[in-house]
CSV table of C-alpha atoms and ligand atoms in Angstrom, one decimal:
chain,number,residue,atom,x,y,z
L,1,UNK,CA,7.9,-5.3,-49.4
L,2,UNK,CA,9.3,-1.6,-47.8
L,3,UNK,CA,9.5,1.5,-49.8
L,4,UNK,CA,12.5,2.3,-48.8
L,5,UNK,CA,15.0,0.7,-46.5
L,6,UNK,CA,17.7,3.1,-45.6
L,7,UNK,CA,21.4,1.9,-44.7
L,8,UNK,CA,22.9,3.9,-41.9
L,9,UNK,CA,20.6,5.8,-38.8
L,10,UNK,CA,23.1,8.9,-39.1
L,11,UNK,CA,22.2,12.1,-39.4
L,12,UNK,CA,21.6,11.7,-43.1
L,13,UNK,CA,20.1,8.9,-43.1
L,14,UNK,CA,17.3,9.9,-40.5
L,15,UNK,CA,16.7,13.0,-42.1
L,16,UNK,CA,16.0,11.3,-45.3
L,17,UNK,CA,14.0,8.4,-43.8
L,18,UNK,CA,11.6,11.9,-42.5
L,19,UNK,CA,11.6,13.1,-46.0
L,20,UNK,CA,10.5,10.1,-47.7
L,21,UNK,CA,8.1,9.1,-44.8
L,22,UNK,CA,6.6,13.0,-45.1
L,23,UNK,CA,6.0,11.7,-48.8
L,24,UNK,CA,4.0,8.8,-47.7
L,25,UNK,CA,6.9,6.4,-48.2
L,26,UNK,CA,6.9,3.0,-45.5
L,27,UNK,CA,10.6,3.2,-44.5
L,28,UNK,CA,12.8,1.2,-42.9
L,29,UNK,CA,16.3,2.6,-41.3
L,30,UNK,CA,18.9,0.0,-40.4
L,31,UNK,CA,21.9,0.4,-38.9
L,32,UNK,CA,24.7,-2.3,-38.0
L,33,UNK,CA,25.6,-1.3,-33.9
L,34,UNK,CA,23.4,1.7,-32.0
L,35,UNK,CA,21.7,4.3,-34.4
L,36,UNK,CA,23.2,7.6,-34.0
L,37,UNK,CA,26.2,7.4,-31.9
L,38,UNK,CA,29.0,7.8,-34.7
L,39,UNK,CA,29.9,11.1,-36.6
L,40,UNK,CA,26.5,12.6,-35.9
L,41,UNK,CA,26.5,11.9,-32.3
L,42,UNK,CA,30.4,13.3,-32.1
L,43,UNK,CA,30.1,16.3,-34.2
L,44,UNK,CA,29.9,20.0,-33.0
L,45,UNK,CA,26.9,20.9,-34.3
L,46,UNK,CA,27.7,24.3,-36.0
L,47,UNK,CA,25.3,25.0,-38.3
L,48,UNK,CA,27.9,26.6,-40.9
L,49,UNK,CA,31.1,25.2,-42.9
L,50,UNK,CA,34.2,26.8,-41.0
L,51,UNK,CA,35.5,29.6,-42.7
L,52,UNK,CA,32.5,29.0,-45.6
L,53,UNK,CA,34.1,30.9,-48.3
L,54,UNK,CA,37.2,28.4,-48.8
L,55,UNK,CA,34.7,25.9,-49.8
L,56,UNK,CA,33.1,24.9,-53.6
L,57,UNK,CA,29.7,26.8,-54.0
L,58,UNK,CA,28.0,23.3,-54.1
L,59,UNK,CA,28.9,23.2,-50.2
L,60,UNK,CA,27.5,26.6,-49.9
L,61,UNK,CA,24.4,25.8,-51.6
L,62,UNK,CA,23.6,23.4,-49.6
L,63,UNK,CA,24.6,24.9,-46.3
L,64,UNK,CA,22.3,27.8,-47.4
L,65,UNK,CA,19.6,25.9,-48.1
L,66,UNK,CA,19.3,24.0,-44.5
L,67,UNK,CA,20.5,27.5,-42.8
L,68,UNK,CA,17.1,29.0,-44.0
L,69,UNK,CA,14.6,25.5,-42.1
L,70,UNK,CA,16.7,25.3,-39.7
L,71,UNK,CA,14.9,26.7,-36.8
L,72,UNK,CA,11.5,25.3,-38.0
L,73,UNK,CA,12.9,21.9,-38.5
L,74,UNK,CA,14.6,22.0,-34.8
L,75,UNK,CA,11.1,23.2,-33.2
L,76,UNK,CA,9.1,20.6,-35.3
L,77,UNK,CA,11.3,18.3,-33.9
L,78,UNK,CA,10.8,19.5,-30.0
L,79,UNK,CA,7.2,19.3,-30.9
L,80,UNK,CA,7.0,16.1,-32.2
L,81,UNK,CA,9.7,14.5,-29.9
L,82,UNK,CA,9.5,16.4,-26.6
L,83,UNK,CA,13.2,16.6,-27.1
L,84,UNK,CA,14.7,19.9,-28.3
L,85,UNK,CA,17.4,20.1,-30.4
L,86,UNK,CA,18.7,23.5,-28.8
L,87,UNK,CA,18.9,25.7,-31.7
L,88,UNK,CA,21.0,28.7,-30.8
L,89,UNK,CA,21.6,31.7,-32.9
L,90,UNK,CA,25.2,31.9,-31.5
L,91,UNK,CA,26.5,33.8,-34.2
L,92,UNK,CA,30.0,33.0,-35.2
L,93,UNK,CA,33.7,34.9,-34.4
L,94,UNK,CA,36.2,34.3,-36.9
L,95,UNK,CA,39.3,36.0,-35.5
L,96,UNK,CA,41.9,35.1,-38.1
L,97,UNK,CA,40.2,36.2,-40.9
L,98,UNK,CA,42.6,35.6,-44.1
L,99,UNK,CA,41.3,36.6,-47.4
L,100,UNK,CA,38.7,39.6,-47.2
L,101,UNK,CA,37.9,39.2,-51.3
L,102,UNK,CA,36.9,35.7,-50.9
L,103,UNK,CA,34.7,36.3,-47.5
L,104,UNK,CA,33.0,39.3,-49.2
L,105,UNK,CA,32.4,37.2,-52.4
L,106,UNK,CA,31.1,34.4,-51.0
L,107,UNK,CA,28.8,36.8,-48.3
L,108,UNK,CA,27.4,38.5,-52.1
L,109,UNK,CA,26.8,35.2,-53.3
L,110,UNK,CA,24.7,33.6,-50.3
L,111,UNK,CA,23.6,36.6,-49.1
L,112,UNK,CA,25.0,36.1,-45.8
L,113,UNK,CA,25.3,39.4,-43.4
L,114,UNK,CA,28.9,39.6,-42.1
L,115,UNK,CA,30.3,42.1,-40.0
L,116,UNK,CA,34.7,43.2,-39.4
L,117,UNK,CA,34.9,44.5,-36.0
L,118,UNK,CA,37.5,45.4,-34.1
L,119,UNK,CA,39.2,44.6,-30.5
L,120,UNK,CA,36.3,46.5,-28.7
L,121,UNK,CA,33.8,45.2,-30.4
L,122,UNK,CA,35.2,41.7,-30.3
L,123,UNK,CA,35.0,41.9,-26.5
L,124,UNK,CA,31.9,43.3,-26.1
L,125,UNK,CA,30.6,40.9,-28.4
L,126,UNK,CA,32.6,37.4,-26.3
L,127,UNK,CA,33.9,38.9,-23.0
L,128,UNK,CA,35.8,35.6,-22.3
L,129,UNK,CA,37.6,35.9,-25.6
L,130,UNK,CA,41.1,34.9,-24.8
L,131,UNK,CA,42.9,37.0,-28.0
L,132,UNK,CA,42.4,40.8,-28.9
L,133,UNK,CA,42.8,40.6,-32.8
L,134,UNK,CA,43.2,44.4,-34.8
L,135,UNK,CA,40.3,42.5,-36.9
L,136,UNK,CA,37.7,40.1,-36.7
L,137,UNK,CA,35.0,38.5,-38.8
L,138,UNK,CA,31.6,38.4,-37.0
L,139,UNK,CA,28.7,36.0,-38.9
L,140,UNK,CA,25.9,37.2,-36.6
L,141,UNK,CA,23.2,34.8,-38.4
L,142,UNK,CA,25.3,31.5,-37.6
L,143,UNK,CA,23.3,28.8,-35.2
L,144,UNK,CA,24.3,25.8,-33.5
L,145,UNK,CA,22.4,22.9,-32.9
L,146,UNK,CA,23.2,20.2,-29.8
L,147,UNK,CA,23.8,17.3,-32.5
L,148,UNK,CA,23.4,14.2,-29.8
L,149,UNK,CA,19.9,16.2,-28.8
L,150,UNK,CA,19.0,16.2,-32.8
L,151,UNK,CA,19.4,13.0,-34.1
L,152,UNK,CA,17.5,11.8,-30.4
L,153,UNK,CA,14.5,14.1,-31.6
L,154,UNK,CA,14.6,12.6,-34.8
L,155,UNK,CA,14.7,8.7,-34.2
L,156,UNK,CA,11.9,9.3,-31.1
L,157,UNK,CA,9.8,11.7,-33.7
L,158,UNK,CA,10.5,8.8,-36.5
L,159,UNK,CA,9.6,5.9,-34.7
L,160,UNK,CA,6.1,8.2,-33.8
L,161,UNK,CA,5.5,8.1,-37.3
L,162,UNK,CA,6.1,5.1,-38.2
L,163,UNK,CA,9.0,4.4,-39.4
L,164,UNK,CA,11.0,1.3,-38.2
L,165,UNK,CA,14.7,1.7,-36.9
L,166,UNK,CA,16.6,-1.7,-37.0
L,167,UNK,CA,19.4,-1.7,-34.3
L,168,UNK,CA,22.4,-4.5,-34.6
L,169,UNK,CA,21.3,-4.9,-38.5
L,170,UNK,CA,24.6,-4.3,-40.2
L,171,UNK,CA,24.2,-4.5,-43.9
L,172,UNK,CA,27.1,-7.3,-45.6
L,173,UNK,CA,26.0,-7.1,-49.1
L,174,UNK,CA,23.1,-6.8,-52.0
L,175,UNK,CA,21.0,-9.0,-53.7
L,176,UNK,CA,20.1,-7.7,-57.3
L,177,UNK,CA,18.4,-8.4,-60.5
L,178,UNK,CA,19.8,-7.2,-63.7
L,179,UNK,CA,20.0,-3.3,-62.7
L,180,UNK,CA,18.1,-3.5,-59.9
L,181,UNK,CA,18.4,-4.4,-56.0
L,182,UNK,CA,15.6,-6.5,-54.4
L,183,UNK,CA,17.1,-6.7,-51.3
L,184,UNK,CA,19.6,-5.8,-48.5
L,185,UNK,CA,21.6,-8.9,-46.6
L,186,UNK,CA,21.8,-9.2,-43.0
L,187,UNK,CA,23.0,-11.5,-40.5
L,188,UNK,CA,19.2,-12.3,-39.9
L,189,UNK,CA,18.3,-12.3,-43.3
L,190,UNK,CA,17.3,-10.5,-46.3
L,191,UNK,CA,15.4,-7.3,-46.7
L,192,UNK,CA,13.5,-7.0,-49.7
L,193,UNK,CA,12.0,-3.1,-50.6
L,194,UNK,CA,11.4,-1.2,-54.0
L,195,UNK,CA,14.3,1.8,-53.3
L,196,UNK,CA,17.1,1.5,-51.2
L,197,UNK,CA,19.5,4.5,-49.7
L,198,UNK,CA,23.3,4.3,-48.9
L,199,UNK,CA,23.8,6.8,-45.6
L,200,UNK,CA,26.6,4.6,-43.8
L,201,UNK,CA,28.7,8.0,-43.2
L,202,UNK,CA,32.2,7.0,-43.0
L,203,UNK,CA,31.8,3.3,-43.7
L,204,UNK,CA,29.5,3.8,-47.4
L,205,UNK,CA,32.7,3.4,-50.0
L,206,UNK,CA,32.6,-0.4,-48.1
L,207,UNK,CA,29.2,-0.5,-48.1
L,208,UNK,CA,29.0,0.0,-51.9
L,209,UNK,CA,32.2,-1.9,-52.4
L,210,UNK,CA,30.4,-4.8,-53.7
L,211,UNK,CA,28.0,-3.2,-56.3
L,212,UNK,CA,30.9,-2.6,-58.5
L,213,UNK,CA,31.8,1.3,-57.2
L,214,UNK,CA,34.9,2.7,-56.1
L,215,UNK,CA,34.5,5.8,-54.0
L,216,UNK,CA,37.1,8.7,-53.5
L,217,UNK,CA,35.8,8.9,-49.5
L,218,UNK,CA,37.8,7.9,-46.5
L,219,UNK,CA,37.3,8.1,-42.9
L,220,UNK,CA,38.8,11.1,-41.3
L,221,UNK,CA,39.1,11.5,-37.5
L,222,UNK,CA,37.7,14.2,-35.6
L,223,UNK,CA,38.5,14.2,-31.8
L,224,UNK,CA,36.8,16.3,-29.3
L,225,UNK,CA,36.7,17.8,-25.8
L,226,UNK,CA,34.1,18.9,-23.2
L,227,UNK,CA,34.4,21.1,-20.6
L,228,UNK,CA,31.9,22.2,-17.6
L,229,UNK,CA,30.6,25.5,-17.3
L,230,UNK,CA,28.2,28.2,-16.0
L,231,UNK,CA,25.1,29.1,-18.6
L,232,UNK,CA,26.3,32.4,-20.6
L,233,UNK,CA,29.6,32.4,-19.2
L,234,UNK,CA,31.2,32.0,-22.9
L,235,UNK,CA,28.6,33.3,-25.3
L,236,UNK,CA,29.4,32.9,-28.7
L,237,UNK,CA,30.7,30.5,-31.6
L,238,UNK,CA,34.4,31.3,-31.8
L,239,UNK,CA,36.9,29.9,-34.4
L,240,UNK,CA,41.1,30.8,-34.5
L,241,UNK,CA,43.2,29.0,-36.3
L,242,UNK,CA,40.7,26.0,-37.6
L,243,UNK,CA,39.8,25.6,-33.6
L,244,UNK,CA,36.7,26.5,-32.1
L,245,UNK,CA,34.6,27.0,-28.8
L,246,UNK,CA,31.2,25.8,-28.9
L,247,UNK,CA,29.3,27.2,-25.6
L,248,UNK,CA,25.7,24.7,-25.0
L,249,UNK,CA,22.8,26.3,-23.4
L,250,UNK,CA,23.7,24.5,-20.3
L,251,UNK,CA,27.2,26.3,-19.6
L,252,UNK,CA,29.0,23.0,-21.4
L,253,UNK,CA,32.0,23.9,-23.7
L,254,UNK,CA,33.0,22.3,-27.0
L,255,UNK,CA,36.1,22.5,-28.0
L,256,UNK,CA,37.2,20.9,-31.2
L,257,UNK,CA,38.5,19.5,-33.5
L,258,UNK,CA,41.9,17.5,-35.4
L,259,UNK,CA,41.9,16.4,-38.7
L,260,UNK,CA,43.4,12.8,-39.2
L,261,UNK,CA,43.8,10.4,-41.3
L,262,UNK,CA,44.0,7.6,-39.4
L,263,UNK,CA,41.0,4.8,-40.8
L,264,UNK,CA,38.8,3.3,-38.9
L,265,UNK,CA,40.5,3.8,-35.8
L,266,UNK,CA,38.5,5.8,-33.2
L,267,UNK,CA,40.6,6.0,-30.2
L,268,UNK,CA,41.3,9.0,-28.6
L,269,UNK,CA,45.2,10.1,-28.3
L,270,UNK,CA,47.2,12.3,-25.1
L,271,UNK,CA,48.6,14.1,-28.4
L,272,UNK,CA,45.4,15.7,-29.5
L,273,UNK,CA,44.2,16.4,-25.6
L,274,UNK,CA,47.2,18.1,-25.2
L,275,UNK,CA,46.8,20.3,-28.6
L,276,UNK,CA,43.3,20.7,-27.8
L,277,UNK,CA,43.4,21.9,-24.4
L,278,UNK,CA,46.3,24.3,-25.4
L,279,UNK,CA,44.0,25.6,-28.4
L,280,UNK,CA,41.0,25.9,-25.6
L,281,UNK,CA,43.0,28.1,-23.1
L,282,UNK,CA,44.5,30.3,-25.7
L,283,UNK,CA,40.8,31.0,-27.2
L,284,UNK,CA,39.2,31.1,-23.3
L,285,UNK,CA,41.6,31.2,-21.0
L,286,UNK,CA,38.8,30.6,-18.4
L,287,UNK,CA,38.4,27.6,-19.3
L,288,UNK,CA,41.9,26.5,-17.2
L,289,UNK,CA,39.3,26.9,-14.0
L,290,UNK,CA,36.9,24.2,-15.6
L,291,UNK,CA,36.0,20.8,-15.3
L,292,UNK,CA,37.0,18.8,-18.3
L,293,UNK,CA,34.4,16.4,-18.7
L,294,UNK,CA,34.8,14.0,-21.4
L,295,UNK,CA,37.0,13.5,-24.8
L,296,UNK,CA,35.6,11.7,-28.0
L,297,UNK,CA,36.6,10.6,-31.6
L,298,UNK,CA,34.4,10.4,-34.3
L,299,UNK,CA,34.9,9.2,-37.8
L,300,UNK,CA,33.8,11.9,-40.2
L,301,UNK,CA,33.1,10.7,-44.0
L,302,UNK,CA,35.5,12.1,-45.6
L,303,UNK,CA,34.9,13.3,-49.4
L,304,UNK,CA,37.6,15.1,-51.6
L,305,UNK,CA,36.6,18.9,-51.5
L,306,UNK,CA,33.7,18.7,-49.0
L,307,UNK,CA,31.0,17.9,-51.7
L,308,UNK,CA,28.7,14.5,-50.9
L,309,UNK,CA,27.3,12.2,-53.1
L,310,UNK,CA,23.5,12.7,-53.5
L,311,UNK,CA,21.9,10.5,-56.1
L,312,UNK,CA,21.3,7.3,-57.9
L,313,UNK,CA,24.1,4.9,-58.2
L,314,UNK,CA,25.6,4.7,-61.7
L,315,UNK,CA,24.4,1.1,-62.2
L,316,UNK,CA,22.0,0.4,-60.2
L,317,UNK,CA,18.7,2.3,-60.9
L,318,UNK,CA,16.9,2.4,-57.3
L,319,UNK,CA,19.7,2.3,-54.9
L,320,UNK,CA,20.7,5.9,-54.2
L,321,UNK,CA,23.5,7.3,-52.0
L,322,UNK,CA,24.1,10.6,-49.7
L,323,UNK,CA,27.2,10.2,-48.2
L,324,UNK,CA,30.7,12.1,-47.9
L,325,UNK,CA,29.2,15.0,-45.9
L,326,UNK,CA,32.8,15.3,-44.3
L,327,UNK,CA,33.0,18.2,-41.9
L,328,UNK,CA,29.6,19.6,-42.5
L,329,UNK,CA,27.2,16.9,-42.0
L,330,UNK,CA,25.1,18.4,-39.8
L,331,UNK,CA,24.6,21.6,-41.2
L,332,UNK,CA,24.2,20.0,-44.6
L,333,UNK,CA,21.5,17.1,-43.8
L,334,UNK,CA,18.2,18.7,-44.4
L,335,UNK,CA,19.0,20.0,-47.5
L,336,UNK,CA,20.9,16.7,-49.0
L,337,UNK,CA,18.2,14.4,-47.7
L,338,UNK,CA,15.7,17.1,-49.7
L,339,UNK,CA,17.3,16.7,-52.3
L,340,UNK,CA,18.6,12.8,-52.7
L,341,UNK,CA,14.4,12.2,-51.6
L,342,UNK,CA,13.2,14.5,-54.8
L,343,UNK,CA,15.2,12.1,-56.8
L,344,UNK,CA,14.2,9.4,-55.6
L,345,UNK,CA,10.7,10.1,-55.7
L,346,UNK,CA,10.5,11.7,-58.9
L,347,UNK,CA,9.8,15.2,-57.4
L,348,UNK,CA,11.5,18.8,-58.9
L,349,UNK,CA,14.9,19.3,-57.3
L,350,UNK,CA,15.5,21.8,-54.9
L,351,UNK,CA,18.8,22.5,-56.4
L,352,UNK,CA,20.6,21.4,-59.1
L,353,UNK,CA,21.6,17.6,-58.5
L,354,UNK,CA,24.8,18.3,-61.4
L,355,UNK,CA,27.2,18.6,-58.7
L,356,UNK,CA,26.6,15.8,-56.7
L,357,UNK,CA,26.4,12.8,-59.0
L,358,UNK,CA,28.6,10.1,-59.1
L,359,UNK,CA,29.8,10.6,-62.0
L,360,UNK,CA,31.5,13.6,-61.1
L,361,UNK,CA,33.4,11.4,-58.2
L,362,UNK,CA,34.6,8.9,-60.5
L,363,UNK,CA,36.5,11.5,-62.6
L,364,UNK,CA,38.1,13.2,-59.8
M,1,FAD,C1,34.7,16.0,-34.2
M,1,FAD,C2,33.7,16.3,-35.2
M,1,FAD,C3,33.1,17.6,-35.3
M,1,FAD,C4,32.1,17.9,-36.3
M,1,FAD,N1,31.5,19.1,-36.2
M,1,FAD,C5,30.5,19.4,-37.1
M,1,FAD,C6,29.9,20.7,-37.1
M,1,FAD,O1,30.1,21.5,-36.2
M,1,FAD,N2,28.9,20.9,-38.0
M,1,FAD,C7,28.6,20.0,-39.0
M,1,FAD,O2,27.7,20.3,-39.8
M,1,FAD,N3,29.2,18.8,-39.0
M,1,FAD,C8,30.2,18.5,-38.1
M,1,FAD,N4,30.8,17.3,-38.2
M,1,FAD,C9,30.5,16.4,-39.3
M,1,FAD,C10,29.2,15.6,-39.2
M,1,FAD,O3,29.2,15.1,-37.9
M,1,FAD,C11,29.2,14.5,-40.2
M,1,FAD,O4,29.4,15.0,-41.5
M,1,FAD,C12,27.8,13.8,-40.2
M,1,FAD,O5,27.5,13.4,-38.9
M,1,FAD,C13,27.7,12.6,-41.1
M,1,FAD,O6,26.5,12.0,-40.9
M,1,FAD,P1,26.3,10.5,-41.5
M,1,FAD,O7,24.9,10.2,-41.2
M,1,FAD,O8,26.7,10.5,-42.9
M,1,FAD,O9,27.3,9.6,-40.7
M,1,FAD,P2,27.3,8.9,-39.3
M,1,FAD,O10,26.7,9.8,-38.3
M,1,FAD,O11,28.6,8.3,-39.0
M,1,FAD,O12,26.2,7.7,-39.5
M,1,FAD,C14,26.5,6.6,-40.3
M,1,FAD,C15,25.7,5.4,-39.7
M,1,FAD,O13,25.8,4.3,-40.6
M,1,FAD,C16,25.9,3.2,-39.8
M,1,FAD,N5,26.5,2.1,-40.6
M,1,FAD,C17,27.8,2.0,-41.1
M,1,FAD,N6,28.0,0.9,-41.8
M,1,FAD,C18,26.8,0.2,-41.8
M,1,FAD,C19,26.3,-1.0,-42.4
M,1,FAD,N7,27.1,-1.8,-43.1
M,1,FAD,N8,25.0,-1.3,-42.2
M,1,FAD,C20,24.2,-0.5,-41.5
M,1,FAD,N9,24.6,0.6,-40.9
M,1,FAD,C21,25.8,1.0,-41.1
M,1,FAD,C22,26.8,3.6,-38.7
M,1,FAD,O14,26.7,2.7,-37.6
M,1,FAD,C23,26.3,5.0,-38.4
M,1,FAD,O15,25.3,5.0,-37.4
M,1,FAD,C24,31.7,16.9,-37.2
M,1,FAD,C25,32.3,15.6,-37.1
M,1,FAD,C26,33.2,15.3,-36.2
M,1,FAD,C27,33.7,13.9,-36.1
């Protein structure tokens, strides 16, 4: 029998299968196609909500909490890996900056340095910067990570440890006993361990359907474009108007992202290209000169104000979920998968869990 078997190799899910294996746990990750390539592998890898202080303080929290390991976790990773997740202090440009008494608020309460400079600062700060606002917002300490170049480090520095990741295993149901599960059910069988964690992103409210729970998460589509570029041509995180730049350490560009509602469909649509490209040029109008590269969808799992689910499931006493990480997955993880493994094992919360129960989702 496993320790754990965890349901989904996304970001969350591999971060908590290295915090229970750091505990001593024998885990098991399974994941029904490739591990990694879904919302993980599509994200954008800022390591901050976009515009932070129009979100709960639960999301903050949270976001806070992984902000401050960051760095360490990304280098543990290179060293245990020999893939680095290119952690890049960036620092982030907000350029329409709405509500000043909410961003200083929120700065006070998560002690976050922020700076409003104006047009001369804004392009000394990102030369490239395509608009000259009177005002900006500049959140110097925000990082980046290269989210495909993360959750690689973290299934190679996994599997070095130990722990076994089950391509092609997608989970169909669970076998339990009074209110407990004994197993997971698989096309090639049944998987029998003493905990068991929900992390299917997007896909977890079917996932659960069958224990009895109803969950208030739905898919939401994120599309994405990549364009070629010279290292430190375009240096810094900008965001306008819910779009943003990201510039890789290579000279790659991000540009992202749409919100739609759209199920399970992935595809990629000649609507958002267009949207996003005009978005792209008006932030960096050097980017007209470069090659676009590639366009993506991913599926983000969508929760109702941004906060995931981290805990037990209301029936069923050792099968816990994290899920519903929505936009901020990434920059969430470590701290979620912190805190849904000191549940599981018993251990002194890092934060208070109150927020993130499931009863608080069945209400709403
Ligand atoms: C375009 C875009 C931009 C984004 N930008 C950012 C950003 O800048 N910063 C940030 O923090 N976040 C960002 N996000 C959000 C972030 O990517 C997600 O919140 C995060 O990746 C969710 O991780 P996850 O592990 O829950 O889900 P996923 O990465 O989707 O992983 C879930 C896994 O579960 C597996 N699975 C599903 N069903 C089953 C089953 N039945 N059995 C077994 N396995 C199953 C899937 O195959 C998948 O591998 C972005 C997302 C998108 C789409």
């Amino acid at each position: 029998v496993n320790d754990v078997v965890v349901v989904g190799a996304g970001v969350i899910g591999l971060l908590a299968a290295r915090e229970l294996a750091a505990a001593g746990a024998g885990v098991v990750v399974l994941d029904r196609s490739r591990p990694a390539r879904e919302s993980s592998w599509a994200g954008g890898g800022i390591l901050s909500p976009l515009y932070p202080w129009r979100y709960p303080a639960p999301v903050n929290r949270l976001a806070q909490w992984s902000q401050g390991i960051y760095r360490e976790l990304c280098d543990s990773l290179r060293d245990s890996s020999g893939i680095d997740p290119e952690w890049i202090p960036s620092g982030m440009l907000v350029v329409d900056i709405d509500d000043r008494e909410s961003i200083e608020r929120w700065a006070a309460a998560f002690s976050m340095r922020f700076e409003y400079i104006d047009t001369r600062t804004v392009r000394e700060l990102e030369p490239e910067l395509g608009l000259e606002p009177d005002l900006a917002l500049w959140l110097p300490e925000v990082a980046q990570v290269r989210n495909p170049r993360l959750v690689k480090a973290l299934l190679e520095s996994l599997q070095r440890t130990g722990v076994e990741i089950r391509p092609d295993s997608p989970v169909q149901g669970w076998r339990t006993s009074g209110d407990r599960v004994t197993a997971v059910q698989t096309p090639s069988g049944e998987l029998h361990a003493d905990n068991f964690v929900a992390a299917s992103g997007a896909w977890t409210a079917g996932v659960l359907e069958s224990t009895g729970l109803r969950l208030p998460f739905q898919p939401v589509r994120g599309q994405m474009l990549l364009f070629r570029g010279e290292p430190d041509r375009v240096r810094r995180i900008s965001l306008y108007r819910g779009r943003y730049v990201i510039p890789r350490r290579d000279g790659r560009v991000l540009v992202g992202s749409t919100l739609e509602f759209v199920g399970f469909d992935k595809h990629t649509t000649d609507e958002a290209l267009a949207d996003l490209r005009q978005s792209a040029f008006e932030l960096v109008p050097a980017l007209v000169e470069l090659p676009m590269e590639r366009h993506w969808a991913g599926l983000r799992p969508g929760s109702p104000d941004g906060v995931p689910m981290i805990g037990p499931h209301p029936a069923l006493t050792n099968l816990y979920i994290c899920t519903g990480h929505f936009r901020n997955g990434v920059v969430l993880g470590p701290a979620s998968a912190r805190l849904l493994a000191d549940q599981l094992l018993g251990r002194p919360p890092i934060l208070d869990t109150s927020p993130y129960l499931a009863d608080k989702f069945m209400k709403s």
